[in-house]
């Protein structure tokens, strides 16, 4: 083991969304809703939905390949796969092991973690700890979800909100402090709020039964107003806290990338941080809420349009089921 201090460098980012576009008008054909309601309450115009034969690991593999290509590395260079998902291919084994097989690598460790939409920030913290403790050198961090598989397409209060997608980041050890990409990470959770956003059945608390299926309890259930209120409160204070403890203001970052759950939530965070809208990335109109991948998809789109360039600083903040939350300040 080396003794020199190691830092964590973002080598490459990649994202994938399925080809199929489902518009708000398409949803009007299956539930009692309207394009006007969905757009005015959420900012969503359309979302991508995976094919029936596409699993979460398929989405993850597409994003991972793009991230590795952008990082200019091959799959053989990766020594750990870390996947944040709430819609794993099967209850077990982990989605990471399916990803490993599909990427054609063997023997490297595979870990899944479940923090819902805060997956990017939690994943960065886990990856950074592994790299800085000198256990691993190149980590493939993936956040992916096929939320359409746990969406109740008869429930208009949730089915209009979500989409499928995946994002991936290749993180590498470096001895050069100037290459360090992770300025700070702040994580938190409050188990008092487990009941306001969950899939009630299918776990040890309520194993699958005829009743659980009839009761549609294998689908995502959400108390939208409660989640909305907590999201604004938590993401606002978490973003402010990480800036404060680094002696920064939102003016010191080039972009703010929040979890894409609702345009009104994103705008409330923008107001709280007092930043102009040009600095705040919004992709929810095109993809809906894609869970943990939403921040990576947004970062990938900023890189793709040459807005994030080497040296850019990005504040990213998320919240998700649990409730969990996290913020990170990154330097590209
Ligand atoms: O990453 C996961 C985290 N999830 C979130 O962040 C979601 C947070 N919550 C939200 O974004 C919002 O609460 C929603 C978009 C889910 C709902 O917006 P809202 O302004 O809180 O609406 P509401 O739930 O208070 O419902 C208002 C009305 C209700 O009708 P009544 O009771 O006032 O007659 C609903 O039945 O809107 C009705 N409604 C709809 N109408 C048309 C609910 N869903 C729909 C719909 N189309 N799709």
mmCIF file of C-alpha atoms in Angstrom, residues 13-304:
data_model
loop_
_atom_site.group_PDB
_atom_site.id
_atom_site.type_symbol
_atom_site.label_atom_id
_atom_site.label_comp_id
_atom_site.label_asym_id
_atom_site.label_seq_id
_atom_site.Cartn_x
_atom_site.Cartn_y
_atom_site.Cartn_z
ATOM 1 C CA UNK A 13 -19.319 10.965 -16.991
ATOM 2 C CA UNK A 14 -21.957 9.204 -19.097
ATOM 3 C CA UNK A 15 -25.726 8.942 -19.196
ATOM 4 C CA UNK A 16 -28.388 6.935 -20.944
ATOM 5 C CA UNK A 17 -32.139 7.360 -21.345
ATOM 6 C CA UNK A 18 -34.334 4.906 -23.270
ATOM 7 C CA UNK A 19 -35.454 5.858 -26.768
ATOM 8 C CA UNK A 20 -39.224 5.760 -26.138
ATOM 9 C CA UNK A 21 -40.682 9.223 -25.436
ATOM 10 C CA UNK A 22 -43.992 9.382 -23.529
ATOM 11 C CA UNK A 23 -45.617 12.817 -23.619
ATOM 12 C CA UNK A 24 -48.139 14.271 -21.191
ATOM 13 C CA UNK A 25 -50.786 13.878 -23.891
ATOM 14 C CA UNK A 26 -49.943 10.171 -24.078
ATOM 15 C CA UNK A 27 -50.655 9.888 -20.330
ATOM 16 C CA UNK A 28 -54.019 11.642 -20.754
ATOM 17 C CA UNK A 29 -55.104 8.507 -22.624
ATOM 18 C CA UNK A 30 -54.566 6.286 -19.562
ATOM 19 C CA UNK A 31 -55.371 8.481 -16.522
ATOM 20 C CA UNK A 32 -57.547 11.528 -15.825
ATOM 21 C CA UNK A 33 -54.960 14.277 -16.187
ATOM 22 C CA UNK A 34 -53.948 17.080 -18.560
ATOM 23 C CA UNK A 35 -50.797 18.486 -20.111
ATOM 24 C CA UNK A 36 -51.637 21.788 -18.421
ATOM 25 C CA UNK A 37 -51.857 20.217 -14.922
ATOM 26 C CA UNK A 38 -48.628 18.254 -15.305
ATOM 27 C CA UNK A 39 -46.629 21.142 -16.734
ATOM 28 C CA UNK A 40 -47.884 23.760 -14.294
ATOM 29 C CA UNK A 41 -47.468 21.542 -11.190
ATOM 30 C CA UNK A 42 -44.188 19.843 -12.132
ATOM 31 C CA UNK A 43 -42.534 21.332 -15.236
ATOM 32 C CA UNK A 44 -42.583 17.910 -16.931
ATOM 33 C CA UNK A 45 -43.435 17.763 -20.651
ATOM 34 C CA UNK A 46 -42.289 14.226 -21.444
ATOM 35 C CA UNK A 47 -40.296 11.318 -20.036
ATOM 36 C CA UNK A 48 -38.429 8.269 -21.381
ATOM 37 C CA UNK A 49 -39.753 4.787 -20.690
ATOM 38 C CA UNK A 50 -37.685 1.616 -21.046
ATOM 39 C CA UNK A 51 -38.760 -1.335 -23.166
ATOM 40 C CA UNK A 52 -40.336 -4.258 -21.314
ATOM 41 C CA UNK A 53 -37.236 -6.355 -21.980
ATOM 42 C CA UNK A 54 -34.825 -3.676 -20.690
ATOM 43 C CA UNK A 55 -33.803 -4.062 -17.054
ATOM 44 C CA UNK A 56 -32.208 -1.526 -14.735
ATOM 45 C CA UNK A 57 -28.812 -3.168 -15.323
ATOM 46 C CA UNK A 58 -29.261 -2.702 -19.094
ATOM 47 C CA UNK A 59 -29.765 1.035 -18.570
ATOM 48 C CA UNK A 60 -26.760 1.106 -16.204
ATOM 49 C CA UNK A 61 -24.522 -0.716 -18.680
ATOM 50 C CA UNK A 62 -25.319 1.819 -21.445
ATOM 51 C CA UNK A 63 -24.465 4.745 -19.129
ATOM 52 C CA UNK A 64 -21.338 2.950 -17.835
ATOM 53 C CA UNK A 65 -19.989 2.328 -21.350
ATOM 54 C CA UNK A 66 -20.424 6.023 -22.187
ATOM 55 C CA UNK A 67 -18.700 7.101 -18.969
ATOM 56 C CA UNK A 68 -15.761 4.738 -19.599
ATOM 57 C CA UNK A 69 -15.471 5.989 -23.182
ATOM 58 C CA UNK A 70 -15.443 9.600 -21.979
ATOM 59 C CA UNK A 71 -12.893 8.651 -19.319
ATOM 60 C CA UNK A 72 -10.777 7.025 -22.019
ATOM 61 C CA UNK A 73 -10.417 3.793 -20.077
ATOM 62 C CA UNK A 74 -11.410 0.214 -20.742
ATOM 63 C CA UNK A 75 -13.524 -1.960 -18.510
ATOM 64 C CA UNK A 76 -10.452 -3.934 -17.423
ATOM 65 C CA UNK A 77 -9.184 -0.818 -15.629
ATOM 66 C CA UNK A 78 -12.169 -0.776 -13.232
ATOM 67 C CA UNK A 79 -11.581 -2.388 -9.849
ATOM 68 C CA UNK A 80 -14.997 -1.836 -8.182
ATOM 69 C CA UNK A 81 -18.593 -1.437 -9.376
ATOM 70 C CA UNK A 82 -20.916 0.550 -7.137
ATOM 71 C CA UNK A 83 -24.584 0.915 -8.106
ATOM 72 C CA UNK A 84 -27.239 3.070 -6.469
ATOM 73 C CA UNK A 85 -30.706 1.796 -7.354
ATOM 74 C CA UNK A 86 -34.148 1.190 -5.872
ATOM 75 C CA UNK A 87 -35.322 -0.918 -8.811
ATOM 76 C CA UNK A 88 -32.741 -3.687 -8.912
ATOM 77 C CA UNK A 89 -33.158 -6.315 -11.621
ATOM 78 C CA UNK A 90 -34.095 -8.863 -8.944
ATOM 79 C CA UNK A 91 -34.475 -8.526 -5.160
ATOM 80 C CA UNK A 92 -31.129 -10.314 -5.062
ATOM 81 C CA UNK A 93 -28.455 -10.694 -6.275
ATOM 82 C CA UNK A 94 -27.335 -7.112 -6.722
ATOM 83 C CA UNK A 95 -27.759 -5.119 -9.922
ATOM 84 C CA UNK A 96 -23.986 -4.508 -9.854
ATOM 85 C CA UNK A 97 -23.371 -8.207 -10.415
ATOM 86 C CA UNK A 98 -25.645 -8.170 -13.488
ATOM 87 C CA UNK A 99 -23.765 -5.092 -14.712
ATOM 88 C CA UNK A 100 -20.426 -6.829 -14.135
ATOM 89 C CA UNK A 101 -21.507 -9.819 -16.220
ATOM 90 C CA UNK A 102 -22.878 -7.645 -19.045
ATOM 91 C CA UNK A 103 -19.676 -5.583 -19.132
ATOM 92 C CA UNK A 104 -17.696 -8.813 -19.403
ATOM 93 C CA UNK A 105 -15.462 -8.369 -16.350
ATOM 94 C CA UNK A 106 -14.828 -10.940 -13.675
ATOM 95 C CA UNK A 107 -13.905 -11.056 -10.006
ATOM 96 C CA UNK A 108 -13.999 -7.330 -9.161
ATOM 97 C CA UNK A 109 -16.248 -6.540 -6.186
ATOM 98 C CA UNK A 110 -19.802 -5.351 -6.790
ATOM 99 C CA UNK A 111 -21.860 -3.322 -4.328
ATOM 100 C CA UNK A 112 -25.434 -2.005 -4.496
ATOM 101 C CA UNK A 113 -26.730 0.653 -2.132
ATOM 102 C CA UNK A 114 -30.267 1.951 -1.639
ATOM 103 C CA UNK A 115 -30.710 5.643 -0.875
ATOM 104 C CA UNK A 116 -33.186 6.430 -3.674
ATOM 105 C CA UNK A 117 -32.715 9.848 -5.295
ATOM 106 C CA UNK A 118 -29.682 10.838 -3.179
ATOM 107 C CA UNK A 119 -27.642 8.145 -4.906
ATOM 108 C CA UNK A 120 -25.121 10.452 -6.544
ATOM 109 C CA UNK A 121 -23.951 12.129 -3.344
ATOM 110 C CA UNK A 122 -23.942 8.916 -1.272
ATOM 111 C CA UNK A 123 -22.141 7.079 -4.079
ATOM 112 C CA UNK A 124 -19.492 9.790 -4.320
ATOM 113 C CA UNK A 125 -18.878 9.555 -0.581
ATOM 114 C CA UNK A 126 -18.529 5.750 -0.647
ATOM 115 C CA UNK A 127 -16.268 5.879 -3.724
ATOM 116 C CA UNK A 128 -14.139 8.666 -2.279
ATOM 117 C CA UNK A 129 -13.643 6.742 0.971
ATOM 118 C CA UNK A 130 -12.546 3.619 -0.894
ATOM 119 C CA UNK A 131 -10.141 5.613 -3.070
ATOM 120 C CA UNK A 132 -8.653 7.776 -0.329
ATOM 121 C CA UNK A 133 -8.177 4.753 1.944
ATOM 122 C CA UNK A 134 -6.195 3.315 -1.002
ATOM 123 C CA UNK A 135 -8.350 0.179 -1.313
ATOM 124 C CA UNK A 136 -9.401 0.827 -4.933
ATOM 125 C CA UNK A 137 -8.016 2.915 -7.789
ATOM 126 C CA UNK A 138 -10.773 3.149 -10.373
ATOM 127 C CA UNK A 139 -14.408 2.939 -9.386
ATOM 128 C CA UNK A 140 -17.383 2.746 -11.697
ATOM 129 C CA UNK A 141 -20.186 4.568 -9.884
ATOM 130 C CA UNK A 142 -23.593 4.059 -11.480
ATOM 131 C CA UNK A 143 -27.037 5.357 -10.544
ATOM 132 C CA UNK A 144 -29.874 3.816 -12.512
ATOM 133 C CA UNK A 145 -33.548 3.113 -12.157
ATOM 134 C CA UNK A 146 -36.375 1.662 -14.190
ATOM 135 C CA UNK A 147 -39.017 3.488 -12.174
ATOM 136 C CA UNK A 148 -41.647 2.589 -14.767
ATOM 137 C CA UNK A 149 -41.458 -0.959 -13.341
ATOM 138 C CA UNK A 150 -42.686 0.196 -9.908
ATOM 139 C CA UNK A 151 -45.038 2.930 -11.126
ATOM 140 C CA UNK A 152 -48.779 2.423 -10.683
ATOM 141 C CA UNK A 153 -50.074 3.398 -14.105
ATOM 142 C CA UNK A 154 -53.596 3.747 -12.602
ATOM 143 C CA UNK A 155 -52.480 6.368 -10.038
ATOM 144 C CA UNK A 156 -52.473 9.815 -11.641
ATOM 145 C CA UNK A 157 -50.848 11.415 -8.605
ATOM 146 C CA UNK A 158 -47.593 9.505 -9.211
ATOM 147 C CA UNK A 159 -47.504 8.043 -12.726
ATOM 148 C CA UNK A 160 -47.084 11.435 -14.394
ATOM 149 C CA UNK A 161 -43.906 12.190 -12.436
ATOM 150 C CA UNK A 162 -41.337 9.526 -13.225
ATOM 151 C CA UNK A 163 -39.082 8.355 -16.045
ATOM 152 C CA UNK A 164 -36.349 5.769 -16.634
ATOM 153 C CA UNK A 165 -32.635 6.466 -16.984
ATOM 154 C CA UNK A 166 -29.101 5.885 -15.749
ATOM 155 C CA UNK A 167 -25.937 7.889 -15.168
ATOM 156 C CA UNK A 168 -22.377 6.772 -14.501
ATOM 157 C CA UNK A 169 -19.144 8.350 -13.301
ATOM 158 C CA UNK A 170 -15.628 6.905 -13.433
ATOM 159 C CA UNK A 171 -13.627 7.991 -10.389
ATOM 160 C CA UNK A 172 -9.888 7.531 -10.191
ATOM 161 C CA UNK A 173 -7.203 7.815 -7.532
ATOM 162 C CA UNK A 174 -4.659 10.577 -8.071
ATOM 163 C CA UNK A 175 -1.739 11.785 -6.006
ATOM 164 C CA UNK A 176 -2.073 15.293 -7.442
ATOM 165 C CA UNK A 177 -4.128 17.481 -5.148
ATOM 166 C CA UNK A 178 -4.833 19.908 -8.010
ATOM 167 C CA UNK A 179 -6.689 17.067 -9.785
ATOM 168 C CA UNK A 180 -9.006 16.457 -6.825
ATOM 169 C CA UNK A 181 -12.629 16.685 -8.036
ATOM 170 C CA UNK A 182 -14.472 16.379 -4.727
ATOM 171 C CA UNK A 183 -14.298 19.539 -2.647
ATOM 172 C CA UNK A 184 -16.830 18.364 -0.055
ATOM 173 C CA UNK A 185 -19.807 16.052 0.516
ATOM 174 C CA UNK A 186 -22.577 16.366 3.108
ATOM 175 C CA UNK A 187 -25.008 13.497 3.750
ATOM 176 C CA UNK A 188 -28.009 12.978 6.002
ATOM 177 C CA UNK A 189 -31.179 10.955 6.573
ATOM 178 C CA UNK A 190 -34.305 11.030 8.722
ATOM 179 C CA UNK A 191 -36.046 7.683 9.248
ATOM 180 C CA UNK A 192 -39.048 9.473 10.775
ATOM 181 C CA UNK A 193 -40.204 9.961 7.180
ATOM 182 C CA UNK A 194 -39.939 6.374 5.882
ATOM 183 C CA UNK A 195 -43.693 6.142 5.288
ATOM 184 C CA UNK A 196 -44.183 9.142 2.984
ATOM 185 C CA UNK A 197 -42.377 7.621 0.006
ATOM 186 C CA UNK A 198 -42.004 3.865 -0.334
ATOM 187 C CA UNK A 199 -42.942 0.628 -2.033
ATOM 188 C CA UNK A 200 -44.862 -1.034 0.822
ATOM 189 C CA UNK A 201 -44.902 -4.698 -0.219
ATOM 190 C CA UNK A 202 -42.368 -7.209 -1.451
ATOM 191 C CA UNK A 203 -39.942 -6.899 1.459
ATOM 192 C CA UNK A 204 -39.806 -8.730 4.820
ATOM 193 C CA UNK A 205 -42.413 -6.370 6.308
ATOM 194 C CA UNK A 206 -45.066 -7.355 3.807
ATOM 195 C CA UNK A 207 -44.041 -10.306 1.641
ATOM 196 C CA UNK A 208 -45.787 -10.745 -1.694
ATOM 197 C CA UNK A 209 -49.280 -12.209 -1.329
ATOM 198 C CA UNK A 210 -52.534 -12.212 -3.247
ATOM 199 C CA UNK A 211 -53.703 -9.277 -1.068
ATOM 200 C CA UNK A 212 -50.547 -7.250 -1.651
ATOM 201 C CA UNK A 213 -50.904 -7.642 -5.395
ATOM 202 C CA UNK A 214 -54.642 -6.848 -5.348
ATOM 203 C CA UNK A 215 -53.946 -3.827 -3.153
ATOM 204 C CA UNK A 216 -51.370 -2.589 -5.708
ATOM 205 C CA UNK A 217 -48.838 -2.431 -2.886
ATOM 206 C CA UNK A 218 -45.898 -3.443 -5.097
ATOM 207 C CA UNK A 219 -45.982 0.027 -6.614
ATOM 208 C CA UNK A 220 -44.422 3.253 -5.411
ATOM 209 C CA UNK A 221 -46.668 5.164 -2.974
ATOM 210 C CA UNK A 222 -46.060 8.797 -2.161
ATOM 211 C CA UNK A 223 -47.615 11.502 -0.076
ATOM 212 C CA UNK A 224 -46.733 14.213 -2.593
ATOM 213 C CA UNK A 225 -47.410 17.295 -0.475
ATOM 214 C CA UNK A 226 -45.379 15.994 2.499
ATOM 215 C CA UNK A 227 -42.469 15.062 0.263
ATOM 216 C CA UNK A 228 -42.635 18.449 -1.462
ATOM 217 C CA UNK A 229 -42.499 20.325 1.842
ATOM 218 C CA UNK A 230 -39.585 18.284 3.204
ATOM 219 C CA UNK A 231 -37.699 18.470 -0.114
ATOM 220 C CA UNK A 232 -37.696 22.264 -0.207
ATOM 221 C CA UNK A 233 -36.681 22.494 3.444
ATOM 222 C CA UNK A 234 -33.977 19.817 3.358
ATOM 223 C CA UNK A 235 -32.364 20.589 0.011
ATOM 224 C CA UNK A 236 -32.280 24.306 0.773
ATOM 225 C CA UNK A 237 -30.614 23.907 4.174
ATOM 226 C CA UNK A 238 -28.262 21.137 3.044
ATOM 227 C CA UNK A 239 -27.035 23.213 0.066
ATOM 228 C CA UNK A 240 -26.565 26.266 2.263
ATOM 229 C CA UNK A 241 -24.712 24.269 4.934
ATOM 230 C CA UNK A 242 -22.156 22.787 2.557
ATOM 231 C CA UNK A 243 -21.494 26.215 1.029
ATOM 232 C CA UNK A 244 -21.157 27.815 4.487
ATOM 233 C CA UNK A 245 -18.750 25.227 5.817
ATOM 234 C CA UNK A 246 -16.519 25.753 2.778
ATOM 235 C CA UNK A 247 -16.650 29.533 3.107
ATOM 236 C CA UNK A 248 -18.435 29.746 -0.246
ATOM 237 C CA UNK A 249 -21.631 31.277 -1.582
ATOM 238 C CA UNK A 250 -23.654 29.996 -4.523
ATOM 239 C CA UNK A 251 -21.943 32.717 -6.589
ATOM 240 C CA UNK A 252 -18.683 30.780 -6.217
ATOM 241 C CA UNK A 253 -20.008 27.809 -8.211
ATOM 242 C CA UNK A 254 -20.657 27.754 -11.950
ATOM 243 C CA UNK A 255 -23.733 25.499 -11.803
ATOM 244 C CA UNK A 256 -26.268 24.252 -9.309
ATOM 245 C CA UNK A 257 -27.552 20.771 -10.165
ATOM 246 C CA UNK A 258 -30.442 19.645 -7.977
ATOM 247 C CA UNK A 259 -32.354 16.381 -8.040
ATOM 248 C CA UNK A 260 -34.983 16.777 -10.765
ATOM 249 C CA UNK A 261 -38.224 15.994 -8.901
ATOM 250 C CA UNK A 262 -40.351 19.051 -9.611
ATOM 251 C CA UNK A 263 -39.573 22.347 -11.326
ATOM 252 C CA UNK A 264 -41.208 24.216 -8.424
ATOM 253 C CA UNK A 265 -38.829 22.525 -5.961
ATOM 254 C CA UNK A 266 -35.817 23.341 -8.162
ATOM 255 C CA UNK A 267 -36.924 26.980 -8.391
ATOM 256 C CA UNK A 268 -37.467 27.216 -4.631
ATOM 257 C CA UNK A 269 -33.855 26.074 -4.099
ATOM 258 C CA UNK A 270 -32.674 28.587 -6.700
ATOM 259 C CA UNK A 271 -34.466 31.364 -4.822
ATOM 260 C CA UNK A 272 -33.139 30.222 -1.455
ATOM 261 C CA UNK A 273 -29.560 30.231 -2.805
ATOM 262 C CA UNK A 274 -30.204 33.490 -4.670
ATOM 263 C CA UNK A 275 -28.672 32.374 -7.972
ATOM 264 C CA UNK A 276 -29.740 33.356 -11.498
ATOM 265 C CA UNK A 277 -31.709 30.739 -13.431
ATOM 266 C CA UNK A 278 -28.865 30.372 -16.018
ATOM 267 C CA UNK A 279 -26.806 28.699 -13.287
ATOM 268 C CA UNK A 280 -29.462 26.125 -12.468
ATOM 269 C CA UNK A 281 -29.701 23.048 -14.668
ATOM 270 C CA UNK A 282 -33.229 21.890 -15.515
ATOM 271 C CA UNK A 283 -33.807 18.628 -17.400
ATOM 272 C CA UNK A 284 -37.072 17.594 -15.751
ATOM 273 C CA UNK A 285 -39.067 18.889 -18.737
ATOM 274 C CA UNK A 286 -37.499 16.191 -20.962
ATOM 275 C CA UNK A 287 -36.979 13.262 -18.598
ATOM 276 C CA UNK A 288 -39.273 13.661 -15.573
ATOM 277 C CA UNK A 289 -37.953 12.385 -12.241
ATOM 278 C CA UNK A 290 -35.402 9.645 -12.983
ATOM 279 C CA UNK A 291 -34.404 9.098 -9.327
ATOM 280 C CA UNK A 292 -30.664 9.070 -8.532
ATOM 281 C CA UNK A 293 -29.611 9.319 -12.159
ATOM 282 C CA UNK A 294 -31.261 12.720 -12.558
ATOM 283 C CA UNK A 295 -28.258 14.730 -11.310
ATOM 284 C CA UNK A 296 -25.793 12.711 -13.423
ATOM 285 C CA UNK A 297 -27.989 13.074 -16.517
ATOM 286 C CA UNK A 298 -28.065 16.846 -15.858
ATOM 287 C CA UNK A 299 -24.275 17.038 -15.346
ATOM 288 C CA UNK A 300 -23.745 14.958 -18.499
ATOM 289 C CA UNK A 301 -25.931 17.360 -20.497
ATOM 290 C CA UNK A 302 -23.930 20.356 -19.179
ATOM 291 C CA UNK A 303 -20.676 18.632 -20.198
ATOM 292 C CA UNK A 304 -22.171 17.722 -23.596
#
